[in-house]
Amino acid sequence: MMQLSHTWLLDENPETRFQAGAGQTYRMVRALLRNPLAVVGLVIIIGLLIVAAFAPVLAPYSPIESNLGARLLAPSADHWMGTDELGRDILSRIIHGARITLMIVLMVAVISAPIGLLVGTVAGYFGGWVDRVLMGLTDVFLSMPKLILALAFVAALGPGIENAVIAIAITAWPVYARIARAETLTFRNAEFISAIQMQGASHTRVIFRHIMPLCLSSTIVRVTLDMAGIILTAAGLGFLGLGAQPPLPEWGAMISSGRAFILDQWWVATMPGFAIVIVSLGFCLFGDGLRDVLDPRNRTR
Amino acid sequence: MIDLKHLSIAYGETSVVKDVSLHVPEGGSFALVGESGSGKSTILKAIAGQITNWTGRIRLGDHDLQQGRDPALIRLCQMVFQDPFGSLHPRKTVDTILSEPLSIHGLGDQNRRVLETLDAVGLARKFRFRLPHQLSGGQRQRVAIARALMLDPPVMLLDEPTSALDVSVQAEVLNLLKTLREQRGLTYFLVTHDLPVVSFLCDNLGILRQGELVELATVEQLKQQRFSSEYGNELLSKSY
Amino acid sequence: MSLLNIENLRVSFPTEQGPVEVVKGISFELGRERLGIVGESGSGKSMTGRAILRLIDKPGIVTADKMEFDGLDLTTLPNKQMRALRGARISMVMQDPKFSLNPVIRIGDQIAEVLSFHSKLNARQRRARVLESLEAVRITDPERVYKLYPHEVSGGMGQRIMIAMMVILEPDLMIADEPTSALDVSVQAQVLDIMDDLVTRTGMGLIIISHDLNMVARYCDRILVMFNGEIVETCAASELANAKHPYTQGLLASMPTLDEHRNRLPVLDRDQLGSV
């Protein structure tokens, strides 16, 4: 019988592949939980996930329906974060906005990280002209300011969340490519790579099975740390009116619309601002903790 | 089994191996000794197909090696590397490392083969699902030897296989290498700077200096400390 | 009078399973002699060297009943004085010169920097002393080497430069941790000869920490054999062949020789040794 116990997980002599894998994960999670800041980050991210998942249940009001009779109310027991210029409850909009934010962040990560990883490992592994071409391309993208590039793409594709996601993904991958390439270079001549080549492994196999898993952890760390930046860029696009379109409750767009009342009705712009700050911070803290756990340089033998 | 004819290797303008010819019979054990920079590792890499710009002839069995990655090479020879910490993928378990060559070549019955090879290199089965960092240096080197054995090659290239190990562990690995050679009739091509190891493991040796083969000798000459070249005797005097 | 006097030195590191002792209460004395500390990896030999210089990093805990260097109590000495002592009176040669030299500073300037920390010489005097010390480690053209960067010299040269850097202040004690294991055999002998020569000439104490029994036997007066954090054998280098402890005997037997006729090498039985 297999039991998921502490001793089973920490067994130095696992009997199956599954046990070996589970044990490794368990050790990592334990190390992560020992870092208080990472735990704070994790709590924030889990909070965001819960809020996004149960938005319709948690939100006291509709995020879209306007109620012109209740315009610009200050925070109170009825409206904890006040209402906006159309009388919509800001708390409800922020809660629903969590879904949009989470979707943008995940989509960007899912699109840009694999592209960056692939470009970087291929460039680093083959070197020579492949490297020069791929890295030249990467440099072109890197040399352009992120927000401006995203703006240009949105302008070309038309405003909207999907296009904002594509635009941000296009600006995000070069960083991962650079990191993956740098990491690949450190072990492309390692003996374990020579060994597997001598056993007849194809280039594809070496890259996907041997090099990528080693670059994965630093990419994950970097993506987590970048999530804050992605949220900010998305908010920036929203603020400029090029991201999510009204009446979608996107946090950046909410700040933008609150801008007109910033002096008299501070809460309209400030509340979504808080949301952005807290969630960004959560990803940063978690990313830092993750780096401490995953970074092979910190690992003791 | 291994036949080098007029092998020369140059990196750009500097030639690192100059016109080396030697022969190792099937089942023989040959050592190439020299100091760092003598070109001994370069020759090994050329045989292993990791260097492409050599001239001359490299013959393994009855196969003339092509420049670069020669597919025939895979079944002919495998290599054991110097650094037991650098030659195993840090995120793969012993099991994955050993079964990978089988998967690449579509060989079945992986479970049995992995267990058999673990037994052959004297590694307890409980280590099968460990990661390299959970093993000692000697155990890692056994895994590296096991990996080289998975495809049953007739030739083993050994790149200073024990120089990174403790003395007592070195003895275990040397014994293992000797046993494997006797059991399987393997041909060894060893690169080292350690003359006592040659005395234990090899039949013949070549002394390399700055890319040139200065002497081919038998292990008897080594044991009696009677090399014919001046440089060979210089190496002897520095060995303690 | 002894230069270094150590009693009951312990080094431990906390782990998930509780503290692990890597040095388990060792005691020894050192006069103006050459002492070899030999052991395999994990024997605690390097930790012993680092503990003497108080170079054990944070989670590690060092305790000793007595750790005296020339009358100074190393366990209670303030950090500032300890730093002054390191380099000026006790110096350490590390395993690989590549990691010990700063790659972007010229070699001569790096050695001179040591002088500016620990002496009051002016720039010209410092330069003269540096050239002198390079000559002392048998570098024939010190003027040229002075201007080189670390990547422009060979391993053996790098290690000689490290030694020059260590002896320039004429320390009373030099601790060399695997000083030659990154070097070729022929260069090893040269570097060791230079160290030997310096020690005899200046009368400093020398501790060589190594895994290489033969090398230590050749260059030291006395040998400590460490196993599992304990000293299992102390003997004169010339008496090594008559070692009493089974571990030492096992180590000696397990080494192949130039004239090797054994079909199998004897292997240490670690389980049995653990209970000795």
PDB file of N, CA and C in Angstrom, chain B residues 26-29 120 145 149 152-154 156 158 173-188 199-203 223, chain C residues 261-265:
ATOM      1  N   GLU B  26      41.908  -5.786 -30.016  1.00  0.00           N
ATOM      2  CA  GLU B  26      40.627  -6.067 -29.394  1.00  0.00           C
ATOM      3  C   GLU B  26      40.848  -6.670 -28.007  1.00  0.00           C
ATOM      4  N   GLY B  27      40.112  -6.140 -27.023  1.00  0.00           N
ATOM      5  CA  GLY B  27      40.265  -6.615 -25.651  1.00  0.00           C
ATOM      6  C   GLY B  27      41.470  -6.031 -24.954  1.00  0.00           C
ATOM      7  N   GLY B  28      42.190  -5.158 -25.620  1.00  0.00           N
ATOM      8  CA  GLY B  28      43.375  -4.550 -25.016  1.00  0.00           C
ATOM      9  C   GLY B  28      42.994  -3.381 -24.130  1.00  0.00           C
ATOM     10  N   SER B  29      43.976  -2.915 -23.372  1.00  0.00           N
ATOM     11  CA  SER B  29      43.743  -1.760 -22.523  1.00  0.00           C
ATOM     12  C   SER B  29      44.929  -0.829 -22.687  1.00  0.00           C
ATOM     13  N   ALA B 120      25.588  -5.162 -12.361  1.00  0.00           N
ATOM     14  CA  ALA B 120      26.912  -5.336 -12.958  1.00  0.00           C
ATOM     15  C   ALA B 120      27.918  -4.330 -12.421  1.00  0.00           C
ATOM     16  N   ILE B 145      29.505   4.724 -15.412  1.00  0.00           N
ATOM     17  CA  ILE B 145      29.998   3.501 -16.065  1.00  0.00           C
ATOM     18  C   ILE B 145      28.816   2.670 -16.550  1.00  0.00           C
ATOM     19  N   LEU B 149      27.674   1.364 -20.336  1.00  0.00           N
ATOM     20  CA  LEU B 149      27.508  -0.055 -20.651  1.00  0.00           C
ATOM     21  C   LEU B 149      26.153  -0.371 -21.270  1.00  0.00           C
ATOM     22  N   ASP B 152      26.004  -1.718 -24.652  1.00  0.00           N
ATOM     23  CA  ASP B 152      26.928  -2.832 -24.885  1.00  0.00           C
ATOM     24  C   ASP B 152      27.996  -2.547 -25.936  1.00  0.00           C
ATOM     25  N   PRO B 153      28.718  -1.443 -25.806  1.00  0.00           N
ATOM     26  CA  PRO B 153      29.728  -1.147 -26.829  1.00  0.00           C
ATOM     27  C   PRO B 153      30.989  -1.977 -26.572  1.00  0.00           C
ATOM     28  N   PRO B 154      31.715  -2.347 -27.617  1.00  0.00           N
ATOM     29  CA  PRO B 154      32.952  -3.105 -27.414  1.00  0.00           C
ATOM     30  C   PRO B 154      34.097  -2.233 -26.892  1.00  0.00           C
ATOM     31  N   MET B 156      35.456   1.155 -24.638  1.00  0.00           N
ATOM     32  CA  MET B 156      35.151   2.169 -23.631  1.00  0.00           C
ATOM     33  C   MET B 156      36.261   3.208 -23.631  1.00  0.00           C
ATOM     34  N   LEU B 158      37.895   6.105 -21.533  1.00  0.00           N
ATOM     35  CA  LEU B 158      37.912   6.513 -20.125  1.00  0.00           C
ATOM     36  C   LEU B 158      38.742   7.783 -19.973  1.00  0.00           C
ATOM     37  N   VAL B 173      36.513   1.735  -7.888  1.00  0.00           N
ATOM     38  CA  VAL B 173      36.163   1.951  -9.287  1.00  0.00           C
ATOM     39  C   VAL B 173      37.168   1.252 -10.205  1.00  0.00           C
ATOM     40  N   LEU B 174      38.450   1.290  -9.824  1.00  0.00           N
ATOM     41  CA  LEU B 174      39.457   0.601 -10.644  1.00  0.00           C
ATOM     42  C   LEU B 174      39.198  -0.900 -10.677  1.00  0.00           C
ATOM     43  N   ASN B 175      38.874  -1.451  -9.512  1.00  0.00           N
ATOM     44  CA  ASN B 175      38.548  -2.881  -9.473  1.00  0.00           C
ATOM     45  C   ASN B 175      37.368  -3.195 -10.379  1.00  0.00           C
ATOM     46  N   LEU B 176      36.348  -2.320 -10.313  1.00  0.00           N
ATOM     47  CA  LEU B 176      35.158  -2.529 -11.131  1.00  0.00           C
ATOM     48  C   LEU B 176      35.519  -2.517 -12.617  1.00  0.00           C
ATOM     49  N   LEU B 177      36.332  -1.530 -13.010  1.00  0.00           N
ATOM     50  CA  LEU B 177      36.703  -1.428 -14.420  1.00  0.00           C
ATOM     51  C   LEU B 177      37.457  -2.680 -14.862  1.00  0.00           C
ATOM     52  N   LYS B 178      38.320  -3.169 -13.989  1.00  0.00           N
ATOM     53  CA  LYS B 178      39.086  -4.361 -14.329  1.00  0.00           C
ATOM     54  C   LYS B 178      38.160  -5.574 -14.482  1.00  0.00           C
ATOM     55  N   THR B 179      37.230  -5.709 -13.537  1.00  0.00           N
ATOM     56  CA  THR B 179      36.285  -6.826 -13.598  1.00  0.00           C
ATOM     57  C   THR B 179      35.450  -6.777 -14.875  1.00  0.00           C
ATOM     58  N   LEU B 180      34.925  -5.584 -15.187  1.00  0.00           N
ATOM     59  CA  LEU B 180      34.064  -5.460 -16.363  1.00  0.00           C
ATOM     60  C   LEU B 180      34.813  -5.840 -17.630  1.00  0.00           C
ATOM     61  N   ARG B 181      36.071  -5.443 -17.679  1.00  0.00           N
ATOM     62  CA  ARG B 181      36.854  -5.740 -18.872  1.00  0.00           C
ATOM     63  C   ARG B 181      37.052  -7.244 -19.013  1.00  0.00           C
ATOM     64  N   GLU B 182      37.322  -7.887 -17.889  1.00  0.00           N
ATOM     65  CA  GLU B 182      37.511  -9.337 -17.941  1.00  0.00           C
ATOM     66  C   GLU B 182      36.222 -10.045 -18.331  1.00  0.00           C
ATOM     67  N   GLN B 183      35.099  -9.587 -17.729  1.00  0.00           N
ATOM     68  CA  GLN B 183      33.828 -10.266 -17.980  1.00  0.00           C
ATOM     69  C   GLN B 183      33.337 -10.078 -19.409  1.00  0.00           C
ATOM     70  N   ARG B 184      33.505  -8.875 -19.935  1.00  0.00           N
ATOM     71  CA  ARG B 184      32.867  -8.550 -21.201  1.00  0.00           C
ATOM     72  C   ARG B 184      33.836  -8.417 -22.362  1.00  0.00           C
ATOM     73  N   GLY B 185      35.122  -8.610 -22.101  1.00  0.00           N
ATOM     74  CA  GLY B 185      36.114  -8.496 -23.168  1.00  0.00           C
ATOM     75  C   GLY B 185      36.172  -7.112 -23.779  1.00  0.00           C
ATOM     76  N   LEU B 186      35.971  -6.090 -22.935  1.00  0.00           N
ATOM     77  CA  LEU B 186      35.968  -4.715 -23.436  1.00  0.00           C
ATOM     78  C   LEU B 186      37.370  -4.260 -23.816  1.00  0.00           C
ATOM     79  N   THR B 187      37.421  -3.315 -24.740  1.00  0.00           N
ATOM     80  CA  THR B 187      38.675  -2.655 -25.078  1.00  0.00           C
ATOM     81  C   THR B 187      38.680  -1.288 -24.399  1.00  0.00           C
ATOM     82  N   TYR B 188      39.724  -1.008 -23.636  1.00  0.00           N
ATOM     83  CA  TYR B 188      39.784   0.274 -22.938  1.00  0.00           C
ATOM     84  C   TYR B 188      40.768   1.220 -23.605  1.00  0.00           C
ATOM     85  N   SER B 199      49.543   1.340 -14.402  1.00  0.00           N
ATOM     86  CA  SER B 199      50.192   0.093 -14.017  1.00  0.00           C
ATOM     87  C   SER B 199      49.168  -0.948 -13.602  1.00  0.00           C
ATOM     88  N   PHE B 200      48.088  -0.497 -12.973  1.00  0.00           N
ATOM     89  CA  PHE B 200      47.071  -1.440 -12.497  1.00  0.00           C
ATOM     90  C   PHE B 200      46.144  -1.902 -13.620  1.00  0.00           C
ATOM     91  N   LEU B 201      45.797  -0.984 -14.507  1.00  0.00           N
ATOM     92  CA  LEU B 201      44.659  -1.234 -15.393  1.00  0.00           C
ATOM     93  C   LEU B 201      45.031  -1.553 -16.840  1.00  0.00           C
ATOM     94  N   CYS B 202      46.256  -1.218 -17.267  1.00  0.00           N
ATOM     95  CA  CYS B 202      46.528  -1.256 -18.708  1.00  0.00           C
ATOM     96  C   CYS B 202      47.619  -2.256 -19.100  1.00  0.00           C
ATOM     97  N   ASP B 203      47.666  -2.537 -20.416  1.00  0.00           N
ATOM     98  CA  ASP B 203      48.716  -3.403 -20.948  1.00  0.00           C
ATOM     99  C   ASP B 203      49.792  -2.582 -21.641  1.00  0.00           C
ATOM    100  N   LYS B 223      56.499  -0.739 -15.107  1.00  0.00           N
ATOM    101  CA  LYS B 223      56.702  -1.348 -13.800  1.00  0.00           C
ATOM    102  C   LYS B 223      58.181  -1.393 -13.429  1.00  0.00           C
TER     103      LYS B 223
ATOM    104  N   HIS C 261      51.280  -5.350  -8.958  1.00  0.00           N
ATOM    105  CA  HIS C 261      51.087  -6.744  -9.356  1.00  0.00           C
ATOM    106  C   HIS C 261      49.834  -7.354  -8.758  1.00  0.00           C
ATOM    107  N   ARG C 262      49.122  -6.574  -7.919  1.00  0.00           N
ATOM    108  CA  ARG C 262      47.896  -7.117  -7.339  1.00  0.00           C
ATOM    109  C   ARG C 262      46.814  -7.160  -8.405  1.00  0.00           C
ATOM    110  N   ASN C 263      46.032  -8.212  -8.398  1.00  0.00           N
ATOM    111  CA  ASN C 263      44.984  -8.313  -9.403  1.00  0.00           C
ATOM    112  C   ASN C 263      43.781  -7.455  -9.025  1.00  0.00           C
ATOM    113  N   ARG C 264      43.533  -7.336  -7.720  1.00  0.00           N
ATOM    114  CA  ARG C 264      42.485  -6.432  -7.248  1.00  0.00           C
ATOM    115  C   ARG C 264      43.073  -5.593  -6.130  1.00  0.00           C
ATOM    116  N   LEU C 265      42.607  -4.356  -6.039  1.00  0.00           N
ATOM    117  CA  LEU C 265      43.081  -3.497  -4.951  1.00  0.00           C
ATOM    118  C   LEU C 265      42.214  -3.742  -3.721  1.00  0.00           C
TER     119      LEU C 265
END
